[in-house]
PDB file of C-alpha atoms in Angstrom:
ATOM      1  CA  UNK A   1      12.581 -40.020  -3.913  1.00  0.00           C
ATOM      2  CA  UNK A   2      12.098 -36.367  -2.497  1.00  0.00           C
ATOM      3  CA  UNK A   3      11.079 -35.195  -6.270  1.00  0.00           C
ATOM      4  CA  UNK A   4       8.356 -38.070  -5.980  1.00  0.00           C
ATOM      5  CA  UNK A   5       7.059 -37.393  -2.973  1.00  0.00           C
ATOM      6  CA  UNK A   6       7.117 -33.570  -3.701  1.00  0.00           C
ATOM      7  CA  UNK A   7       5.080 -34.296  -7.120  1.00  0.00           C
ATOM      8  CA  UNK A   8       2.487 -36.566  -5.232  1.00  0.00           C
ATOM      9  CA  UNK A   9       1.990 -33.724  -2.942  1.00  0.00           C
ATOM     10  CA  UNK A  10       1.731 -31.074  -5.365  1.00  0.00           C
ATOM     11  CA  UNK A  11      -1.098 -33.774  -7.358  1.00  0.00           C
ATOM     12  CA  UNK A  12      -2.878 -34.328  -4.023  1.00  0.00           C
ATOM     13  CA  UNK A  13      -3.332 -30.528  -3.005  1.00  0.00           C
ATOM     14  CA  UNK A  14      -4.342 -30.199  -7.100  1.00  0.00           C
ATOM     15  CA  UNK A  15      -7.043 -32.731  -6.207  1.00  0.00           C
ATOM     16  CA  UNK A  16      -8.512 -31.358  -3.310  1.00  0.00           C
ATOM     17  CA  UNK A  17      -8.460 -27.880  -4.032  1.00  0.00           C
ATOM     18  CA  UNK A  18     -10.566 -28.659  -7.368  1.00  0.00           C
ATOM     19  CA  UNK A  19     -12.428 -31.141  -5.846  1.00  0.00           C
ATOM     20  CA  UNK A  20     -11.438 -34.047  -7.755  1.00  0.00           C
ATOM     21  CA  UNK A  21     -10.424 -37.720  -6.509  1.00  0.00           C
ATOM     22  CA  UNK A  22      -6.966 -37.953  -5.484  1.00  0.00           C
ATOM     23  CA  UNK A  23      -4.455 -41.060  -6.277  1.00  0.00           C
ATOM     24  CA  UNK A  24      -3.213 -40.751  -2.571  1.00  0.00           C
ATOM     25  CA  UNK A  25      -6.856 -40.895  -0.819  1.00  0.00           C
ATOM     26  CA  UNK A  26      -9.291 -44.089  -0.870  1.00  0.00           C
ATOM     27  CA  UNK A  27     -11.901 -43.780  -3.622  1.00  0.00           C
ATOM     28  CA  UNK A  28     -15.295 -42.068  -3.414  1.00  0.00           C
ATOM     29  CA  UNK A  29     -17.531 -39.906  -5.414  1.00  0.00           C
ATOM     30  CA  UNK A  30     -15.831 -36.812  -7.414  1.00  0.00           C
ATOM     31  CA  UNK A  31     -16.085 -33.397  -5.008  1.00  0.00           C
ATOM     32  CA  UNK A  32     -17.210 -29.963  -5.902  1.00  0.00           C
ATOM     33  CA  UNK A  33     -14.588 -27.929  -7.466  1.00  0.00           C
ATOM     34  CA  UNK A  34     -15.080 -24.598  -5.653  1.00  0.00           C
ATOM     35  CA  UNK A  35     -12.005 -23.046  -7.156  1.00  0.00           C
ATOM     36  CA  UNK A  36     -10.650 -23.621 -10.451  1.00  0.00           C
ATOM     37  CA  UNK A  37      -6.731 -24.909 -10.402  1.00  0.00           C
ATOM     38  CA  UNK A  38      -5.833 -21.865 -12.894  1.00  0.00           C
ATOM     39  CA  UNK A  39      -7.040 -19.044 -10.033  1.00  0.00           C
ATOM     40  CA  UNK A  40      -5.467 -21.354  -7.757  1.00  0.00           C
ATOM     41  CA  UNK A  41      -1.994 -20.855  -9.305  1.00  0.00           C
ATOM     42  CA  UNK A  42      -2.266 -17.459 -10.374  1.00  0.00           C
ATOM     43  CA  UNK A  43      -0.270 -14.914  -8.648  1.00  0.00           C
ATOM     44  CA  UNK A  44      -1.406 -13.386  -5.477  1.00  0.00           C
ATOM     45  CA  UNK A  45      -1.060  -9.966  -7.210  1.00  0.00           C
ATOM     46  CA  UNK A  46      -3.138 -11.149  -9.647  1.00  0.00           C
ATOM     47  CA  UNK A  47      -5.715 -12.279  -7.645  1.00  0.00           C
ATOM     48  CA  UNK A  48      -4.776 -15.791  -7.462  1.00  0.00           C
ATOM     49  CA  UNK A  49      -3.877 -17.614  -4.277  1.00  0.00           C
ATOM     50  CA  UNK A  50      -0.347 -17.901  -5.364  1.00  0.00           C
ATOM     51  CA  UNK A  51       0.635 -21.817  -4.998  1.00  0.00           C
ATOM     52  CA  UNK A  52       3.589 -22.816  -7.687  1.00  0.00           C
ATOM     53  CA  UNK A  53       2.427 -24.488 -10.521  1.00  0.00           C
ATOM     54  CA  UNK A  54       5.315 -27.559 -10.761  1.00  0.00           C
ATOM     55  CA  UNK A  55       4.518 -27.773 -14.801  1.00  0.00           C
ATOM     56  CA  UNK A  56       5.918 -23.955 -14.949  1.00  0.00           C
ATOM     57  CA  UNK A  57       8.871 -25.083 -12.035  1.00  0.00           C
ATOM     58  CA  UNK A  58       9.667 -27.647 -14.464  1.00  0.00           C
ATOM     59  CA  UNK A  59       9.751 -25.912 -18.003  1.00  0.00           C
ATOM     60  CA  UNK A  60      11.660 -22.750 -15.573  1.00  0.00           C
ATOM     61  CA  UNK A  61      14.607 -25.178 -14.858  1.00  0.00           C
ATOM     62  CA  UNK A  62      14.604 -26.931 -18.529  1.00  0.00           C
ATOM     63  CA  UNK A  63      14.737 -23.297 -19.409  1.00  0.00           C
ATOM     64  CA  UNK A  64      17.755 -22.629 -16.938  1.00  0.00           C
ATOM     65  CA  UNK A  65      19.037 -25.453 -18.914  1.00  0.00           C
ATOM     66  CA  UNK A  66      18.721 -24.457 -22.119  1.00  0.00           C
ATOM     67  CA  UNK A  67      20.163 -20.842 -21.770  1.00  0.00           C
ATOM     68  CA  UNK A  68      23.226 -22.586 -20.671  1.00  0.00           C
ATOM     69  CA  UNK A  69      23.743 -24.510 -23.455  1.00  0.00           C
ATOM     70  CA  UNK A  70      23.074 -21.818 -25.810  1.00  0.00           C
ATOM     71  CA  UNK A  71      24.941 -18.974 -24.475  1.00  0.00           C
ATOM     72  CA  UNK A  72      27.909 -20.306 -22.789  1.00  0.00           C
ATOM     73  CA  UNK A  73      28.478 -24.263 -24.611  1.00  0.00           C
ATOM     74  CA  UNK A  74      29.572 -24.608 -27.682  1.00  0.00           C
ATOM     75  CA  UNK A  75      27.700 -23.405 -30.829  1.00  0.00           C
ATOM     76  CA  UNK A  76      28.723 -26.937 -32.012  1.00  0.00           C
ATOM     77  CA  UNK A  77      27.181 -28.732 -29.177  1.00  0.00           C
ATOM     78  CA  UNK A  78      23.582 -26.858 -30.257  1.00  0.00           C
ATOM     79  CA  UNK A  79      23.938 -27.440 -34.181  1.00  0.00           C
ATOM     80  CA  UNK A  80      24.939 -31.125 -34.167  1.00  0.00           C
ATOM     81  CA  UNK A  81      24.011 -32.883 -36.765  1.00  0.00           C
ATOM     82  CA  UNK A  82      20.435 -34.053 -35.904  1.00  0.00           C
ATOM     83  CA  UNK A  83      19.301 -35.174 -39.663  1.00  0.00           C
ATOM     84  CA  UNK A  84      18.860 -39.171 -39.530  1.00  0.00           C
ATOM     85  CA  UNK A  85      19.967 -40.763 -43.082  1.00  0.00           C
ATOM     86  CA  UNK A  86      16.100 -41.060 -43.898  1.00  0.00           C
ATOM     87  CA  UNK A  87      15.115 -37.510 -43.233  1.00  0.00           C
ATOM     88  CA  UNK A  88      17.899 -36.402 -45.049  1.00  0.00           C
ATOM     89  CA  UNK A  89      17.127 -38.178 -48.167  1.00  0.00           C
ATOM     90  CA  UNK A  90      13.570 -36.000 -48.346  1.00  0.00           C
ATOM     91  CA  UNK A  91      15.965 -32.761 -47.944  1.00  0.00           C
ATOM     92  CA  UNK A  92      16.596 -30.832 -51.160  1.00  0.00           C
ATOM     93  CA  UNK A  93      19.240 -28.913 -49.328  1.00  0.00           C
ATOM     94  CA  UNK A  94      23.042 -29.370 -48.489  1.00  0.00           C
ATOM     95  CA  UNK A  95      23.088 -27.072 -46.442  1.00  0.00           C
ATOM     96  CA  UNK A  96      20.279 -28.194 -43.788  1.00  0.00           C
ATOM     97  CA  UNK A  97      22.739 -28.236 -40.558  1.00  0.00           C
ATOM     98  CA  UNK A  98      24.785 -24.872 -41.494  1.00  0.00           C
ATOM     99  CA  UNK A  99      24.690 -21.491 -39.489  1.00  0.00           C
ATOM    100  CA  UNK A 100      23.636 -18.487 -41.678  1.00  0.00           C
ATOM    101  CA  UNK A 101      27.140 -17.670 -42.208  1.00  0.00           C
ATOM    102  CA  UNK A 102      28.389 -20.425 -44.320  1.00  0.00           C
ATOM    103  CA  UNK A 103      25.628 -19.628 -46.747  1.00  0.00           C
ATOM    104  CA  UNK A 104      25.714 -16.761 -47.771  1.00  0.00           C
ATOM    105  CA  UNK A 105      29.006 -14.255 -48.235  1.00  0.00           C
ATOM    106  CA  UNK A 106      29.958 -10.124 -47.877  1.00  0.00           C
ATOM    107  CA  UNK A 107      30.295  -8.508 -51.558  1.00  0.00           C
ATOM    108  CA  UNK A 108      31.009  -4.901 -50.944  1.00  0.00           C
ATOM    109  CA  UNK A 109      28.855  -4.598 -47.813  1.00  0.00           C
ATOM    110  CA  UNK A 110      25.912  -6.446 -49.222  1.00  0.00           C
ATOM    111  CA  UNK A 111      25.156 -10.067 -48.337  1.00  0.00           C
ATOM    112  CA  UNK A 112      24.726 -12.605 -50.926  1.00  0.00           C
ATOM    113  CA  UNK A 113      22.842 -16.093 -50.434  1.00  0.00           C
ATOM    114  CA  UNK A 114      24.762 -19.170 -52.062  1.00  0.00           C
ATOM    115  CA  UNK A 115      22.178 -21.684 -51.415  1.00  0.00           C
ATOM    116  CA  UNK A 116      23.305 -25.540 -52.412  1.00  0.00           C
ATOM    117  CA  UNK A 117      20.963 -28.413 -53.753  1.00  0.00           C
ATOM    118  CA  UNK A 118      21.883 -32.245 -53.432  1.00  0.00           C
ATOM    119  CA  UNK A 119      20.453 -32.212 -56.969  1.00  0.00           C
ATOM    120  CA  UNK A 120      18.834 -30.113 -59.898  1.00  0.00           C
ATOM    121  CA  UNK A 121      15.581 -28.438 -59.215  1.00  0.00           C
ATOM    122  CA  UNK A 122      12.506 -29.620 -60.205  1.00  0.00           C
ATOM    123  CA  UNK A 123      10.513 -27.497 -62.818  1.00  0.00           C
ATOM    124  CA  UNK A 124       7.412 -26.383 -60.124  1.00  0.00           C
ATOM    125  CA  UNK A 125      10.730 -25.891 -57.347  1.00  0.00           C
ATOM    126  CA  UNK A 126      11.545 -22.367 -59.057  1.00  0.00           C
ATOM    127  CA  UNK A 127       8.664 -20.535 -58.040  1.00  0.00           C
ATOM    128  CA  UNK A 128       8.922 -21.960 -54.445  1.00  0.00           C
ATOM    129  CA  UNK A 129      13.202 -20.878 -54.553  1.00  0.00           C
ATOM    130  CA  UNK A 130      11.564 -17.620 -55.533  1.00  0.00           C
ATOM    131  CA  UNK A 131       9.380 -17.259 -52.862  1.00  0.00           C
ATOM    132  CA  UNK A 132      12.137 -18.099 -50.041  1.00  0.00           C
ATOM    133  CA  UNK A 133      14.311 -15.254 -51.697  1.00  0.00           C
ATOM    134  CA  UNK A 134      11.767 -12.986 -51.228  1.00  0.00           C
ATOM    135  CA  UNK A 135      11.385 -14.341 -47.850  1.00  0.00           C
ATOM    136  CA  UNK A 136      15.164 -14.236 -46.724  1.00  0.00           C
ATOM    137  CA  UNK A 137      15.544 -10.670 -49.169  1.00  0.00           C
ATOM    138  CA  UNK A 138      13.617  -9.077 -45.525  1.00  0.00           C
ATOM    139  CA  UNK A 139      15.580 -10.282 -43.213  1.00  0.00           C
ATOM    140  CA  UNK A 140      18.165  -8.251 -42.129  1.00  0.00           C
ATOM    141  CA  UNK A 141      21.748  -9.342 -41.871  1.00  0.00           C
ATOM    142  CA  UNK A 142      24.085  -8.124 -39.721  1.00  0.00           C
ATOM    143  CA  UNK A 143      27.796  -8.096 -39.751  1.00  0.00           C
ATOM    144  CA  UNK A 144      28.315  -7.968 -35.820  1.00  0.00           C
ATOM    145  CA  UNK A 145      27.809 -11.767 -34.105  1.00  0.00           C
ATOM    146  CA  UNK A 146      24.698 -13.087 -33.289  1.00  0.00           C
ATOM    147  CA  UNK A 147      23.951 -13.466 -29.296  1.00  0.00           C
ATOM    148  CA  UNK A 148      21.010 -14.238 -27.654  1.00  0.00           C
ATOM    149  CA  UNK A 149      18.558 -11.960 -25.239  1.00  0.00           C
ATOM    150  CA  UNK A 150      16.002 -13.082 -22.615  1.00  0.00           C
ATOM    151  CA  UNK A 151      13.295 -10.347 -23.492  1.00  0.00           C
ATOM    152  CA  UNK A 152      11.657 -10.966 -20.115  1.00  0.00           C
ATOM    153  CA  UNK A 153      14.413  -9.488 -18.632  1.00  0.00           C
ATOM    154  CA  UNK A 154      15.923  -5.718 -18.614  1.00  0.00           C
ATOM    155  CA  UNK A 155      19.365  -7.043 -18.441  1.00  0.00           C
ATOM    156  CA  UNK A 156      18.581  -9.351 -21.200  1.00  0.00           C
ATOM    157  CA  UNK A 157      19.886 -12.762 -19.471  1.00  0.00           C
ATOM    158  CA  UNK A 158      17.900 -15.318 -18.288  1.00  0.00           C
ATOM    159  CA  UNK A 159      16.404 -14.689 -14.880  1.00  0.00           C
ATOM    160  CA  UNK A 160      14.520 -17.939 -13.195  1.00  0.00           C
ATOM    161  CA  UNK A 161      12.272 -15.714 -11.387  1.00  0.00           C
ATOM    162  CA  UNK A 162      10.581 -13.003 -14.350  1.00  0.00           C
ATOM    163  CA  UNK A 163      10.797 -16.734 -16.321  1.00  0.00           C
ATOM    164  CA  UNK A 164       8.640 -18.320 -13.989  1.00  0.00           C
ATOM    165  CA  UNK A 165       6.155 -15.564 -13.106  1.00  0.00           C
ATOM    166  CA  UNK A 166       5.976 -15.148 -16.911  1.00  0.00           C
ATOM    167  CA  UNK A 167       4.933 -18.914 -17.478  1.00  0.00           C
ATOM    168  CA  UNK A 168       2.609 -18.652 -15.033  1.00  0.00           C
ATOM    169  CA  UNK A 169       0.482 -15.404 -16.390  1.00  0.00           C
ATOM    170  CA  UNK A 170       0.430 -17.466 -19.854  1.00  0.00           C
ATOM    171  CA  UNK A 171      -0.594 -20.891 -18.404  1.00  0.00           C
ATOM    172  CA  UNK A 172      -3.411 -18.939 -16.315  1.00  0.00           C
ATOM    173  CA  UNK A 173      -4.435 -16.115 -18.781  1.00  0.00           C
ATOM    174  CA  UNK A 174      -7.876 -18.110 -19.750  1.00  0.00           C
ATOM    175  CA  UNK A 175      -8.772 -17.645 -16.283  1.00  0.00           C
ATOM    176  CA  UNK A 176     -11.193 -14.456 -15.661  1.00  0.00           C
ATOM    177  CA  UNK A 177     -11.997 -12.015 -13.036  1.00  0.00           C
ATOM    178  CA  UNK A 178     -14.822 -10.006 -12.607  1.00  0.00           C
ATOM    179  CA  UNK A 179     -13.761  -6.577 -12.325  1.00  0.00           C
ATOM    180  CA  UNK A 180     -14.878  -6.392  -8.812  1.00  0.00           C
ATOM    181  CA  UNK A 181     -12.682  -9.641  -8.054  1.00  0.00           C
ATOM    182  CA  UNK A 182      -9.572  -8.199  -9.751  1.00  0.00           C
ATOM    183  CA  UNK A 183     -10.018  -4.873  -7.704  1.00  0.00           C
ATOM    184  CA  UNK A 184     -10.168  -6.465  -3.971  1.00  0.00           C
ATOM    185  CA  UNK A 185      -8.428  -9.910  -4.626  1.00  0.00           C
ATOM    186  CA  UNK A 186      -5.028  -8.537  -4.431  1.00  0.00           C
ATOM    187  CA  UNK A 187      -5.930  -6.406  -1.694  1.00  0.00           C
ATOM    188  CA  UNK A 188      -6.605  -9.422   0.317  1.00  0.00           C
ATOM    189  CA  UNK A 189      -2.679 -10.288   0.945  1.00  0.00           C
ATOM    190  CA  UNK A 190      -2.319  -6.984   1.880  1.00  0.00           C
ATOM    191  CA  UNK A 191      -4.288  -7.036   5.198  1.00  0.00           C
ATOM    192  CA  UNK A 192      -3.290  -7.545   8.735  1.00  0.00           C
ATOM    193  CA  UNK A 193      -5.387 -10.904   8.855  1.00  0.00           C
ATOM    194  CA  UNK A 194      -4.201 -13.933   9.735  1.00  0.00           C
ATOM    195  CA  UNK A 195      -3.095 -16.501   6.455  1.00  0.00           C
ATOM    196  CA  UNK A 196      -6.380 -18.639   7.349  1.00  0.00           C
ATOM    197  CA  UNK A 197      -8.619 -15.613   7.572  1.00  0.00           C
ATOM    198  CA  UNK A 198      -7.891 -14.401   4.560  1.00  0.00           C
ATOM    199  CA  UNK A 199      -7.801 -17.831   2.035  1.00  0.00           C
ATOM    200  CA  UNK A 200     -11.063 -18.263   3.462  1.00  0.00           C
ATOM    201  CA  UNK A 201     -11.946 -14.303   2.800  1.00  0.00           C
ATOM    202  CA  UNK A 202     -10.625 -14.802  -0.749  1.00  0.00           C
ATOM    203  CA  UNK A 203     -12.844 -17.838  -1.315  1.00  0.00           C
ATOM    204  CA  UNK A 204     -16.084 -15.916   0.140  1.00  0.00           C
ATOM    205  CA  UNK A 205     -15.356 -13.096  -2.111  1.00  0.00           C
ATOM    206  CA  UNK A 206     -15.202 -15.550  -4.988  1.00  0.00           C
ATOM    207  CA  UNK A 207     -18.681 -17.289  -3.807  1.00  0.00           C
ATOM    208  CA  UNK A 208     -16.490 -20.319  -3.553  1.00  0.00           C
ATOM    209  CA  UNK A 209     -18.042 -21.547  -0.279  1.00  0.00           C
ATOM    210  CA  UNK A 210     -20.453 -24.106   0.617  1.00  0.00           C
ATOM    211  CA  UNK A 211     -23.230 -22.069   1.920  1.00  0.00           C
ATOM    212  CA  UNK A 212     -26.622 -23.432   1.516  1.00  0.00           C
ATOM    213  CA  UNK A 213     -27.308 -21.128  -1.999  1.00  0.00           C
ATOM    214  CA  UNK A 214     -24.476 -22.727  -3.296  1.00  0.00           C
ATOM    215  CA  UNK A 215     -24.973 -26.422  -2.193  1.00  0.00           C
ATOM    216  CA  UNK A 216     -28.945 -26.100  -3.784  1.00  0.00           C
ATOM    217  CA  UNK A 217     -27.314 -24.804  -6.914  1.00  0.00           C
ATOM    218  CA  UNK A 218     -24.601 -27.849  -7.315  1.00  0.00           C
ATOM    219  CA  UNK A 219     -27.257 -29.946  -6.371  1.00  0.00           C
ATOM    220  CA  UNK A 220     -26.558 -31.248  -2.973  1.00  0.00           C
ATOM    221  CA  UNK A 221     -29.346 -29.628  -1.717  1.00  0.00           C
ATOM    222  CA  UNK A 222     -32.141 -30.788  -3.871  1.00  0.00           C
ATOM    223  CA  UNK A 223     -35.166 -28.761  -1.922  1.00  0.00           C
ATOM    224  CA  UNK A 224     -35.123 -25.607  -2.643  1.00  0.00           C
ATOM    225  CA  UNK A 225     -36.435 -24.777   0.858  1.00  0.00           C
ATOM    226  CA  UNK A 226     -33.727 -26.654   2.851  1.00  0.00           C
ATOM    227  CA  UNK A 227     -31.361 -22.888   1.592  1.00  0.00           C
ATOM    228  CA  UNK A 228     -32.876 -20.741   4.136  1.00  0.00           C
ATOM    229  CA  UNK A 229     -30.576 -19.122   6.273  1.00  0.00           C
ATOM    230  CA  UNK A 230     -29.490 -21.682   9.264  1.00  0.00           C
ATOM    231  CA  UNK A 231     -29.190 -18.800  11.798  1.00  0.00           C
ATOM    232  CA  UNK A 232     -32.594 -16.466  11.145  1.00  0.00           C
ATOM    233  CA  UNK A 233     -34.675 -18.662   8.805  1.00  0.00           C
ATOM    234  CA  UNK A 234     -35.372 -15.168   7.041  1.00  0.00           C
ATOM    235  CA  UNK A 235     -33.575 -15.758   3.161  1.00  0.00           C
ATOM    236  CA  UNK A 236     -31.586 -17.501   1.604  1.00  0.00           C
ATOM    237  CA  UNK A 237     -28.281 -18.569   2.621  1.00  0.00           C
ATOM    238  CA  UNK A 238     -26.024 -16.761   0.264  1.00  0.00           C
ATOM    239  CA  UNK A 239     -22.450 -15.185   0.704  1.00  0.00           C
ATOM    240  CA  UNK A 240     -24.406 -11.528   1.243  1.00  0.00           C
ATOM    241  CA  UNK A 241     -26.750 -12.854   3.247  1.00  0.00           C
ATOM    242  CA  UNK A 242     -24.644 -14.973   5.686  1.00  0.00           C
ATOM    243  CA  UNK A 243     -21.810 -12.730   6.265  1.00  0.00           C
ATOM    244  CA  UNK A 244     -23.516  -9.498   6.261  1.00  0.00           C
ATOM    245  CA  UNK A 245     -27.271  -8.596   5.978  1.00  0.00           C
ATOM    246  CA  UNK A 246     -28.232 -11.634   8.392  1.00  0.00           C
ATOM    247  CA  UNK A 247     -30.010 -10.127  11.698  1.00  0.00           C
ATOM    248  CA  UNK A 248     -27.898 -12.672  13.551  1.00  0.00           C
ATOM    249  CA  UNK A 249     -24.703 -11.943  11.939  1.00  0.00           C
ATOM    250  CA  UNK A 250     -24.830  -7.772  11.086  1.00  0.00           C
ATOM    251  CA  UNK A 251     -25.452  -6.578  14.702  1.00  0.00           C
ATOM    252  CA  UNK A 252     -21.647  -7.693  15.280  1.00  0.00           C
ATOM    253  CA  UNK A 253     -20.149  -6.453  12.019  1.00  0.00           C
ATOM    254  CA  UNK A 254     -21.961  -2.786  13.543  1.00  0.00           C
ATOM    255  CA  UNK A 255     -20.645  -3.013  16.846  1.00  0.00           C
ATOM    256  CA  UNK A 256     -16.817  -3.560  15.419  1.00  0.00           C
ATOM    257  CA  UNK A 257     -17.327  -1.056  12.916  1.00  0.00           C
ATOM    258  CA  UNK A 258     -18.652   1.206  15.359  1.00  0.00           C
ATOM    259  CA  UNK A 259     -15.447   0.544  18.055  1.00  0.00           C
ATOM    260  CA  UNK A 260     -12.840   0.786  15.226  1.00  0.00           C
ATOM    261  CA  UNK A 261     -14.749   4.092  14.127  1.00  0.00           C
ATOM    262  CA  UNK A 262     -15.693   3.163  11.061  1.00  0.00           C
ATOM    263  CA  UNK A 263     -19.378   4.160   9.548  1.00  0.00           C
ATOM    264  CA  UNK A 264     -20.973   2.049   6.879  1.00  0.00           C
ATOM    265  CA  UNK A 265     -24.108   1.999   4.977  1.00  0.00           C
ATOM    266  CA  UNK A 266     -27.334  -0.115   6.365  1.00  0.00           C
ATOM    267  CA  UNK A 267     -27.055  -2.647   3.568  1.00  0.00           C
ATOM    268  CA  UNK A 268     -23.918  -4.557   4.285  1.00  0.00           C
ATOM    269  CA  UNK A 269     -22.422  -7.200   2.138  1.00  0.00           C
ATOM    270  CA  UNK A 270     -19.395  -9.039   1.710  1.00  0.00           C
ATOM    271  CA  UNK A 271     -17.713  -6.511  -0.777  1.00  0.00           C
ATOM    272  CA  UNK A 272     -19.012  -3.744   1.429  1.00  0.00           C
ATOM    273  CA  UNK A 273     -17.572  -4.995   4.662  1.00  0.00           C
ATOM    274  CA  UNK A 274     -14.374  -5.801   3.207  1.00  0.00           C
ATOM    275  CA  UNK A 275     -13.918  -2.249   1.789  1.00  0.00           C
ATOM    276  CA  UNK A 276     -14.400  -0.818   5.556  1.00  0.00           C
ATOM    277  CA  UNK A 277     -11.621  -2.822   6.790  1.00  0.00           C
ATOM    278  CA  UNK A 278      -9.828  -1.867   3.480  1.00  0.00           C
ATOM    279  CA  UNK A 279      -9.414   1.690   4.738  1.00  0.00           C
ATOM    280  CA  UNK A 280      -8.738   1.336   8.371  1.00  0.00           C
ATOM    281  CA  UNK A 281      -4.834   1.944   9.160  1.00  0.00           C
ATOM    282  CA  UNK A 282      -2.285  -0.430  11.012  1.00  0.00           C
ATOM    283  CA  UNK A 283      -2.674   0.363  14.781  1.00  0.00           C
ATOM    284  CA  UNK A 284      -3.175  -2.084  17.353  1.00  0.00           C
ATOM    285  CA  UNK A 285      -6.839  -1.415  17.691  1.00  0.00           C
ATOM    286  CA  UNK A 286      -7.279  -1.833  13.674  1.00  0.00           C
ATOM    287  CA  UNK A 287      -5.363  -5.542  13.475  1.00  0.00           C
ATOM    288  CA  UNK A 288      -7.402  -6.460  16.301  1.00  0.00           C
ATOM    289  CA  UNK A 289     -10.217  -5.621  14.046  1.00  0.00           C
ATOM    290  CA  UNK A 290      -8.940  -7.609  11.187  1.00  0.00           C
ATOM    291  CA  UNK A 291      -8.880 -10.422  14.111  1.00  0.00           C
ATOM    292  CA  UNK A 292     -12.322 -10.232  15.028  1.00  0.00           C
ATOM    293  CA  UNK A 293     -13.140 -10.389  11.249  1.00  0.00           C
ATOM    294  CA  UNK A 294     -12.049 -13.625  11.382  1.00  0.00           C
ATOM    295  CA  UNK A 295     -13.529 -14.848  14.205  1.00  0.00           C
ATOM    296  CA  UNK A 296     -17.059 -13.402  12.259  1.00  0.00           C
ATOM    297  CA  UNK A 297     -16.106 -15.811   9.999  1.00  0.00           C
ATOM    298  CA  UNK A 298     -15.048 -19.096  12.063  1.00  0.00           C
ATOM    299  CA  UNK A 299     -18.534 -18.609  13.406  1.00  0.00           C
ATOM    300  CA  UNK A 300     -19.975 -19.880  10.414  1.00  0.00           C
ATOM    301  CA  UNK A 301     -17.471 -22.774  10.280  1.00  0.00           C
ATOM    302  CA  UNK A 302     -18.592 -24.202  13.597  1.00  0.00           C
ATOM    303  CA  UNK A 303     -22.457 -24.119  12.726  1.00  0.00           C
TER     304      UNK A 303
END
């Protein structure tokens, strides 16, 4: 019951994060998927937001599974005999369930293949018996026992953790950054700003935000006039605009900058501002400023 509840959750969060319908909410019109479920999932020091992926939880334990029964079961157990009588029948080989040592022998420290056929070879089969000799003559093999080894681990054993951040940088390696994005994303984790403050900070650096630039663009907003600024009526309401170079909004981004010490240029933008908080240091003075960052930003929340 708890693994149901847990997957419903994990389909419902999927939902609303990419702005699709949800099973567990009443029916309505699809949402706008500000952020894509891949940057969603990626790591945080990746850039992503950093929420578990159950698909890669799942394949992690099946893998936890798996090593088990390969390196500490019985090699019987994972070479059963898994030939039905009707694939069998289509198998020229004997030999289709066997390990690599009983076919093949030691003759004065070279290995020899003895390869066995449920009947004579057909006259085109040759050249194809050729061509796996040829195939199996690079191989190397190895007198000393075969064991297994986990390559995304130093030790070489399976390790749930390197497993799982390794199937999540494959299941989210189509997902792109811009350059800028993959410089400051990280970065944003690394702040003294409250957990709300900076998802929303990681959104706006992203463009991922309903501003009135972005709502004209999706459609929403079908005038093109109805995206001026709501607080000076000057531009349009983009990220830059709205969080920075507004004559409403950068008197206060001055006046914080100018308490905490900090000097910036005239034109102030979102990746500007955020790379003066960047290098303040940790004292009391500078988390209050990461504070009053936010509260910058619930401003625009409560318009």
């Amino acid at each position: 019951m708890w693994l149901e509840i847990r997957f419903l959750t994990h389909v419902y969060e999927k939902n609303r994060l990419e702005g699709g319908e949800s099973t567990l909410c009443a029916q309505g019109p699809r949402k706008i998927a500000w952020v894509s479920w891949g940057k969603v999932c990626k790591p945080k020091s990746d850039g992503g937001l950093g929420v578990r992926d159950l698909r890669a939880v799942n394949l992690k334990l099946l893998g936890k599974w798996r090593w088990r029964l390969i390196s500490g079961g019985d090699p019987e157990d994972a070479i059963s005999d898994w030939f039905s009588e009707g694939v069998s029948k289509k198998v020229v080989s004997t030999q289709s369930t066997s390990t690599v040592r009983e076919m093949g022998r030691w003759v004065e420290g070279q290995w020899l293949w003895d390869l066995r056929w449920r009947r004579d070879l057909f006259v085109w089969e040759p050249n194809l018996l050729e061509s796996l000799n040829e195939i199996m003559d690079r191989s190397t093999i190895s007198t000393t026992n075969d064991s297994w080894c986990w390559k995304h681990d130093p030790s070489g054993c399976y390790s749930v953790k390197p497993n799982f951040l390794a199937l999540s940088r494959s299941t989210t390696d189509e997902v792109i950054f811009s350059v800028e994005e993959h410089r400051l994303l990280p970065k944003v984790w690394k702040t003294w700003a409250p957990s709300k403050v900076a998802v929303f900070y990681w959104q706006l650096l992203q463009d991922r935000l309903p501003t009135r630039q972005n709502l004209c663009h999706w459609g929403v907003i079908g005038d093109a006039s109805a995206s001026m600024c709501v607080l000076c009526g000057l531009g349009p309401e983009s990220a830059d605009h709205l969080f920075g170079s507004c004559n409403q909004i950068s008197p206060i981004w001055y006046s914080i900058l100018r308490w905490l010490s900090v000097e910036l240029v005239p034109s102030l933008g979102v990746v500007e501002v955020f790379d003066a908080f960047l290098g303040m240091g940790v004292g009391r003075k500078d988390r209050l400023g990461w504070c009053l960052r936010g509260k910058v930003s619930n401003r625009w929340l409560l318009i």
